[in-house]
C-alpha cells in the first residue's frame, strides 16, 4: 500500500510546494519544492504556521533557483525543520553573477542571497542539511559525470537510489563526515533518476536543468571584478567566494546599485535559464489497484494508474530548442502528468501553448497575485483556457493531488 499527497500552497507570487508519501509500515517521506514568495513577511507567517502543524522531517528540499520569491523562506524553514537532503541547480560563475546583479540592482539583496552566492553548499550544510546535490545541465561534448556505484541510502526505512550514481565534489573542510560511502556535496547530471522506495512502492524524482551556456568570453566576470575590486576564488564547486561579498558591499549605495544595474543591462542575460524542473511520479512495482484525483476550487479530476506532478520553477521553455531539450528529458512521462506548474508564474516570456500541449492531460497552475497585471501572461492564459488555475494567497485556490495504491 502507498499513499501520496501533493499540494501547491496558496502563497501568491512565489512558490511553496509540498509532498508526503507513506506506506502502512514506514515513517512518512516528505519533500518540498521551492520556499518563498514576493510578499516575504506574509509568506514567513504562512510558513511558520505550516511548521507548527508539520513536525515531519523534510527528506528532500528542491530549490529551482535563487530568486527571492523562490527562497525567501529558507532561513525560517531550515531553522524550524530537520532538512536532510537539498537539491539545487549547478550554477556557473556567470549565472551566479547575473543573479546577484539582478537582485542588487533592484535593492533586494539580503544576507541569505549573498551567502547562497558565496557558496551554496556551505549555506545549506551550515544550517543542518546532511547533503547537498547539484544538478548540472548536460550539453554536447560534456563528459559523463557519473560516479562509482554506491549502496543505496536506507535512511528512515526508505531505500534511495540515484541513477547514474552521483559524483563527489570538493566539500567544505568542516563538512559533516557522513557514512563512509557518501559525500556531503555531490553533483548529478540533468535527466538523472532519483528513486525512493520501500517494499516495491515509492516515488521517482526526475530533475532537469537546461544545458549550461558558455558565456566565458562576454567580459561580464572581468567587468564585475574590476568594479568591486575582488575576484572569484576557485573552490571546486559552485560559488563566487569573496566576490559575492564585494558585490553586496558595492550595492549599499544608490550609486553602487546603479553601477550594477548598468552591468546587468550591458551583459543582458537571465538566471532563469538555470532554473530546475522536477517531476515526481509514484512507483508501483507490484500488481495493485491504483487511484488518483486532483482537486481545486473550480474542478475535480480523477483516474487510475500513476499520476505525475511537474514543477518548472522559472525555467525558460519558450524557444523551440529549449522546449525540445526539456521534452527529451520527460517524454515518456508527459501523458501521465496531471498537474503542471507553468514556468515563471505563467509568463508569456517563458512558455506558450506548445508546452501546454505536451502535457495535454494536466491541470495548469500559475502561482500569482490575486490581482496581477503581468502574470499569468495573456497569451499563456488564452492558450490554457479553463485548464488554468491561479494559485494566489487565498486559501481556497490551493491545488492538491492524491494517489493511493493497494
Coordinates of C-alpha atoms in Angstrom, one line a residue:
X1 CA 0.0 0.0 0.0
X2 CA 1.2 3.5 -0.8
X3 CA -0.4 7.0 -0.3
X4 CA 1.0 10.2 -1.8
X5 CA -0.3 13.7 -1.4
X6 CA 0.9 16.8 -3.3
X7 CA 0.0 20.4 -2.6
X8 CA 0.7 23.8 -4.2
X9 CA 0.2 26.1 -1.4
X10 CA -1.7 29.5 -1.6
X11 CA 1.2 31.9 -1.2
X12 CA 0.7 34.2 -4.2
X13 CA 3.6 35.2 -6.4
X14 CA 6.2 32.7 -5.3
X15 CA 6.5 29.0 -4.8
X16 CA 5.8 26.6 -2.0
X17 CA 5.0 23.0 -3.0
X18 CA 5.0 20.0 -0.6
X19 CA 4.6 16.3 -1.0
X20 CA 4.2 13.5 1.5
X21 CA 4.4 9.7 0.9
X22 CA 3.6 6.9 3.3
X23 CA 3.1 3.1 3.4
X24 CA 1.4 1.1 6.1
X25 CA 4.7 0.2 7.8
X26 CA 7.0 3.2 7.3
X27 CA 7.5 6.7 8.5
X28 CA 6.2 9.4 6.2
X29 CA 8.6 10.7 3.5
X30 CA 8.3 14.4 2.8
X31 CA 9.7 16.8 0.2
X32 CA 9.4 20.5 -0.7
X33 CA 9.9 22.3 -4.0
X34 CA 10.8 26.0 -3.5
X35 CA 10.2 28.0 -0.4
X36 CA 9.4 31.7 -0.9
X37 CA 7.1 34.5 -2.1
X38 CA 7.3 38.1 -3.2
X39 CA 5.4 39.2 -0.1
X40 CA 8.1 37.9 2.2
X41 CA 6.6 38.9 5.6
X42 CA 3.3 37.3 4.8
X43 CA 4.9 34.2 3.4
X44 CA 7.1 33.9 6.5
X45 CA 3.9 34.0 8.7
X46 CA 2.3 31.3 6.5
X47 CA 5.5 29.1 6.7
X48 CA 5.7 29.4 10.5
X49 CA 2.1 28.3 10.8
X50 CA 2.9 25.4 8.4
X51 CA 5.9 24.4 10.5
X52 CA 3.8 24.5 13.7
X53 CA 1.4 22.0 12.2
X54 CA 4.0 19.8 10.4
X55 CA 6.7 18.1 12.5
X56 CA 7.9 15.6 9.9
X57 CA 11.5 15.8 8.7
X58 CA 12.0 17.2 5.2
X59 CA 13.7 14.3 3.4
X60 CA 14.4 16.4 0.2
X61 CA 14.3 20.1 -0.4
X62 CA 14.4 21.0 -4.1
X63 CA 15.2 24.6 -4.9
X64 CA 14.6 25.7 -8.5
X65 CA 16.8 28.8 -8.4
X66 CA 17.8 31.6 -6.1
X67 CA 15.3 34.4 -6.9
X68 CA 13.9 36.0 -3.8
X69 CA 10.4 34.9 -4.5
X70 CA 11.5 31.2 -4.5
X71 CA 13.9 31.2 -1.5
X72 CA 12.7 34.0 0.9
X73 CA 11.6 31.4 3.5
X74 CA 14.8 29.3 3.5
X75 CA 16.2 30.6 6.8
X76 CA 12.8 30.1 8.6
X77 CA 12.5 26.6 7.1
X78 CA 16.0 25.5 7.9
X79 CA 15.7 26.8 11.5
X80 CA 12.3 25.2 12.1
X81 CA 12.6 21.8 10.5
X82 CA 15.0 19.0 10.0
X83 CA 16.1 19.2 6.4
X84 CA 18.1 16.1 5.3
X85 CA 18.9 16.5 1.6
X86 CA 19.0 19.5 -0.6
X87 CA 19.0 19.6 -4.4
X88 CA 19.8 22.8 -6.4
X89 CA 20.9 23.6 -9.9
X90 CA 24.6 23.8 -10.6
X91 CA 25.3 27.4 -11.5
X92 CA 28.5 28.5 -13.2
X93 CA 30.1 31.8 -12.2
X94 CA 28.4 33.8 -15.0
X95 CA 24.9 32.6 -13.9
X96 CA 25.5 33.4 -10.2
X97 CA 26.8 36.9 -11.1
X98 CA 23.7 37.6 -13.2
X99 CA 21.6 36.5 -10.2
X100 CA 23.5 38.9 -7.9
X101 CA 23.4 41.8 -10.3
X102 CA 19.6 41.5 -10.9
X103 CA 18.8 41.3 -7.1
X104 CA 21.4 44.0 -6.2
X105 CA 20.2 46.4 -8.9
X106 CA 16.7 46.4 -7.5
X107 CA 17.8 46.7 -3.9
X108 CA 16.7 43.1 -3.0
X109 CA 20.0 41.6 -1.8
X110 CA 19.8 40.2 1.7
X111 CA 22.3 38.1 3.7
X112 CA 20.7 34.8 2.6
X113 CA 21.1 35.6 -1.1
X114 CA 24.7 36.7 -0.6
X115 CA 25.6 33.5 1.3
X116 CA 23.9 31.4 -1.4
X117 CA 26.1 33.2 -4.0
X118 CA 29.3 32.8 -1.9
X119 CA 28.9 29.1 -1.5
X120 CA 25.5 27.4 -1.8
X121 CA 26.8 24.1 -0.3
X122 CA 28.1 25.9 2.8
X123 CA 24.8 27.8 3.2
X124 CA 22.7 24.6 3.5
X125 CA 25.3 22.4 5.3
X126 CA 25.8 25.1 8.0
X127 CA 22.1 25.0 8.7
X128 CA 21.9 21.3 9.3
X129 CA 21.5 19.6 5.9
X130 CA 23.3 16.3 5.6
X131 CA 24.0 16.5 1.9
X132 CA 23.7 19.0 -1.0
X133 CA 23.3 17.7 -4.5
X134 CA 23.9 19.9 -7.5
X135 CA 22.2 19.2 -10.9
X136 CA 24.4 20.1 -13.8
X137 CA 23.0 20.9 -17.2
X138 CA 24.0 18.5 -19.9
X139 CA 25.2 19.6 -23.3
X140 CA 27.0 18.5 -26.4
X141 CA 30.5 17.2 -25.8
X142 CA 30.2 17.2 -22.0
X143 CA 31.9 14.3 -20.3
X144 CA 29.9 11.8 -18.2
X145 CA 30.0 12.9 -14.6
X146 CA 28.6 9.8 -13.1
X147 CA 30.5 8.5 -10.1
X148 CA 31.2 4.9 -9.0
X149 CA 28.2 2.7 -8.0
X150 CA 27.4 3.0 -4.3
X151 CA 25.0 1.1 -2.0
X152 CA 21.5 2.7 -1.6
X153 CA 20.9 5.2 1.2
X154 CA 18.5 3.5 3.6
X155 CA 17.8 6.4 5.9
X156 CA 14.5 6.3 7.9
X157 CA 13.5 3.0 6.3
X158 CA 13.4 4.2 2.7
X159 CA 15.8 3.0 0.1
X160 CA 17.1 5.9 -2.0
X161 CA 19.0 5.4 -5.3
X162 CA 20.3 7.8 -8.0
X163 CA 20.9 6.6 -11.5
X164 CA 23.5 7.4 -12.8
X165 CA 25.4 7.5 -9.5
X166 CA 26.4 10.9 -8.2
X167 CA 30.0 12.2 -8.3
X168 CA 31.5 13.7 -5.2
X169 CA 32.5 17.3 -5.2
X170 CA 35.1 19.0 -3.1
X171 CA 33.3 19.7 0.2
X172 CA 34.0 22.4 2.8
X173 CA 36.8 21.2 5.1
X174 CA 34.4 21.2 8.1
X175 CA 31.6 19.3 6.4
X176 CA 30.0 16.6 8.5
X177 CA 31.7 13.3 8.0
X178 CA 28.6 11.2 7.0
X179 CA 28.5 7.5 6.3
X180 CA 31.7 6.2 4.6
X181 CA 30.1 5.8 1.2
X182 CA 28.6 9.2 0.9
X183 CA 29.8 12.8 0.5
X184 CA 28.3 16.0 1.9
X185 CA 28.4 17.6 -1.6
X186 CA 27.6 15.8 -4.9
X187 CA 26.8 16.5 -8.5
X188 CA 24.4 14.6 -10.8
X189 CA 23.6 15.1 -14.4
X190 CA 20.3 16.6 -15.6
X191 CA 17.9 13.7 -16.5
X192 CA 19.1 11.5 -13.7
X193 CA 16.5 9.3 -11.8
X194 CA 16.2 9.6 -8.0
X195 CA 14.0 6.9 -6.6
X196 CA 12.8 6.4 -3.1
X197 CA 11.0 3.1 -2.3
X198 CA 10.0 0.6 0.2
X199 CA 8.6 -2.9 -0.4
X200 CA 8.0 -2.4 -4.2
X201 CA 6.4 1.0 -3.9
X202 CA 7.7 4.6 -3.8
X203 CA 8.3 7.7 -5.8
X204 CA 10.6 8.8 -8.6
X205 CA 12.0 12.3 -8.9
X206 CA 13.4 13.4 -12.2
X207 CA 15.3 16.8 -12.3
X208 CA 16.1 18.8 -15.3
X209 CA 18.1 22.0 -15.9
X210 CA 18.9 23.5 -19.2
X211 CA 22.4 22.9 -20.8
X212 CA 24.9 25.4 -19.4
X213 CA 25.7 28.1 -22.0
X214 CA 29.4 29.0 -22.3
X215 CA 29.5 32.8 -21.7
X216 CA 33.1 32.9 -20.6
X217 CA 34.1 35.4 -23.3
X218 CA 31.5 38.1 -22.8
X219 CA 33.5 40.1 -20.3
X220 CA 30.9 40.1 -17.5
X221 CA 33.1 38.5 -14.8
X222 CA 36.1 40.7 -15.6
X223 CA 33.8 43.8 -15.5
X224 CA 32.4 42.9 -12.1
X225 CA 35.8 42.1 -10.7
X226 CA 37.2 45.4 -11.9
X227 CA 34.2 47.4 -10.5
X228 CA 34.2 45.9 -7.0
X229 CA 37.9 45.1 -6.6
X230 CA 37.6 41.4 -5.8
X231 CA 38.0 38.2 -7.8
X232 CA 36.4 34.8 -8.0
X233 CA 38.1 32.1 -5.8
X234 CA 38.0 28.7 -7.5
X235 CA 36.8 26.1 -4.9
X236 CA 35.8 23.1 -6.9
X237 CA 32.1 23.6 -6.5
X238 CA 29.6 26.4 -7.3
X239 CA 30.1 29.7 -5.6
X240 CA 31.8 33.1 -6.0
X241 CA 33.6 33.3 -2.7
X242 CA 34.6 36.8 -1.6
X243 CA 33.4 38.3 -4.9
X244 CA 29.8 37.9 -3.7
X245 CA 30.5 39.9 -0.5
X246 CA 32.2 42.6 -2.6
X247 CA 29.2 42.9 -4.8
X248 CA 26.9 43.2 -1.8
X249 CA 29.2 45.9 -0.3
X250 CA 29.1 47.8 -3.6
X251 CA 25.3 47.6 -3.6
X252 CA 24.9 49.5 -0.3
X253 CA 24.6 52.9 -2.0
X254 CA 22.3 54.2 -4.8
X255 CA 25.4 54.9 -7.0
X256 CA 26.6 51.4 -6.4
X257 CA 23.3 49.8 -7.3
X258 CA 23.2 52.0 -10.5
X259 CA 26.6 50.6 -11.4
X260 CA 25.4 47.1 -11.0
X261 CA 22.2 47.7 -12.9
X262 CA 24.3 49.1 -15.8
X263 CA 26.4 46.0 -15.9
X264 CA 23.3 43.8 -15.9
X265 CA 21.8 45.7 -18.8
X266 CA 25.1 45.7 -20.7
X267 CA 25.5 42.0 -20.4
X268 CA 21.8 41.2 -20.6
X269 CA 21.1 37.7 -19.5
X270 CA 18.9 35.7 -17.2
X271 CA 19.4 33.4 -14.2
X272 CA 16.1 31.7 -15.1
X273 CA 17.8 29.5 -17.7
X274 CA 19.4 27.5 -14.8
X275 CA 16.0 27.0 -13.1
X276 CA 15.4 23.4 -12.0
X277 CA 12.3 21.4 -13.1
X278 CA 11.4 18.4 -11.1
X279 CA 8.9 15.6 -11.9
X280 CA 7.5 13.5 -9.1
X281 CA 5.6 10.3 -10.0
X282 CA 4.7 7.2 -7.9
X283 CA 6.4 3.8 -8.4
X284 CA 4.3 0.7 -8.1
X285 CA 6.3 -2.4 -8.9
X286 CA 3.7 -5.0 -7.8
X287 CA 0.1 -5.5 -9.0
X288 CA -2.1 -3.1 -7.1
X289 CA -5.3 -1.2 -7.6
X290 CA -4.4 2.4 -8.1
X291 CA -6.4 5.6 -8.0
X292 CA -5.6 9.3 -8.2
X293 CA -7.6 12.6 -8.0
X294 CA -6.8 16.3 -8.4
X295 CA -8.9 18.8 -6.6
X296 CA -9.1 22.6 -6.6
X297 CA -11.8 25.2 -6.2
X298 CA -13.1 25.0 -9.7
X299 CA -12.8 21.4 -10.7
X300 CA -12.2 17.8 -9.7
X301 CA -10.4 15.2 -11.8
X302 CA -9.8 11.5 -11.2
X303 CA -8.4 8.3 -12.8
X304 CA -6.3 5.2 -12.3
X305 CA -2.5 4.5 -12.9
X306 CA 0.4 6.6 -11.6
X307 CA 0.0 10.4 -11.9
X308 CA 2.8 12.9 -12.2
X309 CA 3.2 16.4 -10.8
X310 CA 5.8 18.5 -12.8
X311 CA 7.2 21.7 -11.3
X312 CA 9.2 24.0 -13.5
X313 CA 10.3 26.9 -11.3
X314 CA 11.2 29.8 -13.7
X315 CA 12.5 27.6 -16.5
X316 CA 12.9 29.2 -19.9
X317 CA 10.8 26.9 -22.2
X318 CA 9.6 29.4 -24.9
X319 CA 12.3 28.8 -27.5
X320 CA 11.7 25.6 -29.5
X321 CA 15.2 24.3 -28.9
X322 CA 14.9 24.8 -25.1
X323 CA 11.5 23.1 -25.1
X324 CA 12.7 20.2 -27.2
X325 CA 15.6 19.5 -24.8
X326 CA 13.2 19.6 -21.8
X327 CA 10.8 17.3 -23.7
X328 CA 13.5 14.8 -24.3
X329 CA 14.0 14.5 -20.5
X330 CA 10.3 13.9 -19.7
X331 CA 8.9 12.4 -22.9
X332 CA 7.8 9.1 -21.5
X333 CA 6.0 10.7 -18.6
X334 CA 4.2 13.6 -20.2
X335 CA 1.0 11.8 -20.9
X336 CA 0.7 10.9 -17.2
X337 CA 1.4 14.4 -15.8
X338 CA -1.8 15.5 -14.1
X339 CA -0.6 18.9 -12.7
X340 CA 1.9 21.1 -14.5
X341 CA 3.2 24.2 -12.7
X342 CA 3.7 26.7 -15.5
X343 CA 7.2 28.3 -15.6
X344 CA 7.7 31.8 -14.2
X345 CA 4.2 32.2 -12.9
X346 CA 2.8 31.7 -16.4
X347 CA 4.9 34.4 -18.0
X348 CA 4.5 34.9 -21.8
X349 CA 8.3 35.1 -22.0
X350 CA 8.9 31.6 -20.5
X351 CA 6.4 29.3 -22.3
X352 CA 3.4 29.2 -24.7
X353 CA 0.8 26.8 -25.9
X354 CA 3.4 24.3 -27.1
X355 CA 4.4 23.4 -23.5
X356 CA 0.7 23.0 -22.6
X357 CA 0.1 20.7 -25.5
X358 CA 2.9 18.4 -24.3
X359 CA 1.0 17.9 -21.0
X360 CA -2.4 17.6 -22.6
X361 CA -4.0 15.8 -19.6
X362 CA -2.7 18.2 -16.9
X363 CA -4.3 20.9 -14.8
X364 CA -2.1 24.0 -15.3
X365 CA -1.2 26.1 -12.3
X366 CA 0.3 29.7 -12.1
X367 CA 1.4 31.0 -8.7
X368 CA 0.4 34.6 -8.9
X369 CA -1.0 37.6 -7.0
X370 CA -4.8 37.7 -6.7
X371 CA -4.8 40.8 -8.9
X372 CA -1.8 40.8 -11.2
X373 CA -1.1 42.6 -14.5
X374 CA 1.8 40.5 -15.9
X375 CA 1.3 37.0 -14.5
X376 CA -0.1 34.9 -15.9
X377 CA 0.6 36.3 -19.4
X378 CA -2.3 37.0 -21.7
X379 CA -1.1 34.5 -24.3
X380 CA -0.4 31.8 -21.8
X381 CA -3.8 32.3 -20.2
X382 CA -5.6 32.3 -23.5
X383 CA -3.9 29.0 -24.6
X384 CA -4.7 27.4 -21.2
X385 CA -8.3 28.3 -21.1
X386 CA -10.3 26.6 -18.3
X387 CA -7.3 24.3 -17.6
X388 CA -5.6 27.2 -15.8
X389 CA -5.8 27.5 -12.1
X390 CA -4.4 30.7 -10.5
X391 CA -2.9 29.9 -7.1
X392 CA -3.0 33.1 -5.1
X393 CA -2.8 34.0 -1.4
X394 CA -6.4 33.0 -0.9
X395 CA -6.7 29.6 0.8
X396 CA -9.4 28.3 -1.5
X397 CA -7.0 28.5 -4.5
X398 CA -4.6 25.7 -3.4
X399 CA -4.3 22.7 -5.7
X400 CA -3.9 19.2 -4.3
X401 CA -3.4 15.7 -5.8
X402 CA -3.8 12.4 -4.1
X403 CA -2.7 8.9 -5.0
X404 CA -3.5 5.6 -3.5
X405 CA -2.4 2.1 -4.5
X406 CA -3.0 -1.1 -2.5

